């Protein structure tokens, strides 16, 4: 039996583990530091198979339970390094000081969305503060919303919102605005002091004492991270996305990636699809060894 490590216990990693484990060719371990985006998703109502909205944390637990039933091992740890040794095995080290060797590795570490250190963001998460326009735009039909960010990620989020919201603002928080701002978006270049609201977002307050009344605030600073591990083994990364082909193979034989860390549609359905492809590719790779 070969040893396979999947880094990340979100929908992409868990989906890959199902396919790899059922092939009977590998011992499959999934390692995670317990930070899946899905945990932060209050209610999911755009994923197949649920009559009622399902909390993200519940979907996550059910996925893991299904994989455990098939013999997948789950470990809580943070991976800090991957190297390729002379026998072409992956030598993977964690923050708890453990280094182990694997025949194949999948990176499914999700996207690390940058969080600004602004008062009110943490408190109002899920109550007007969102990290995903595709997921939550629907709730802001004909309402005013703000996107905090200044680059292409923020522009994408603003475009998705502008079809639904009555008015979309991009708040740069004092950062320089990139080129390519979409039409119908109002730019506010002031520094933010806090997000205000008792129970839900009501306004963004600026350090010059002014306020902008909005019903929702979308955080879209920088782009997705999570690519450092790929870089360590020399797998190409572009615009903070790990580059993969349609089989979820990176340029490094035996190293696969999928889910939010490979970009594209940052949704559960896409992560599950990527995981299925990666799982099948891992099996094919091991059988060809
Ligand atoms: C607030 C919010 C609401 C959302 N709502 C929806 C929705 O309604 N519908 C929808 O389809 N999608 C929604 N999404 C998006 C969805 O959650 C993601 O697209 C999906 O979870 C991506 O899956 P993934 O497996 O690629 O990554 P993730 O689910 O983010 O999982 C990443 C995994 O990697 C692990 N990890 C990361 N780095 C390391 C490391 N160094 N060592 C060990 N483990 C590591 C984490 O612990 C985690 O287990 C939402 C996201 C957010 C934040």
mmCIF file of C-alpha atoms in Angstrom, residues 12 16 54 65 114 129 160 169 180 182 184 203 208 244 249-250 257 283:
data_model
loop_
_atom_site.group_PDB
_atom_site.id
_atom_site.type_symbol
_atom_site.label_atom_id
_atom_site.label_comp_id
_atom_site.label_asym_id
_atom_site.label_seq_id
_atom_site.Cartn_x
_atom_site.Cartn_y
_atom_site.Cartn_z
ATOM 1 C CA UNK A 12 -11.824 19.458 -1.860
ATOM 2 C CA UNK A 16 -10.298 13.503 -2.899
ATOM 3 C CA UNK A 54 -27.567 23.500 6.023
ATOM 4 C CA UNK A 65 -17.677 11.220 8.906
ATOM 5 C CA UNK A 114 -7.062 38.591 4.063
ATOM 6 C CA UNK A 129 -20.051 41.160 6.905
ATOM 7 C CA UNK A 160 -21.090 40.270 -8.927
ATOM 8 C CA UNK A 169 -19.141 51.125 -3.221
ATOM 9 C CA UNK A 180 -9.785 48.152 -14.281
ATOM 10 C CA UNK A 182 -15.901 48.140 -13.264
ATOM 11 C CA UNK A 184 -21.360 51.742 -11.923
ATOM 12 C CA UNK A 203 -22.810 51.737 8.195
ATOM 13 C CA UNK A 208 -12.626 61.785 9.195
ATOM 14 C CA UNK A 244 -3.074 22.571 -12.221
ATOM 15 C CA UNK A 249 -2.005 17.550 -11.525
ATOM 16 C CA UNK A 250 0.604 20.201 -10.737
ATOM 17 C CA UNK A 257 -4.054 20.435 -5.860
ATOM 18 C CA UNK A 283 -4.823 6.538 -7.866
#
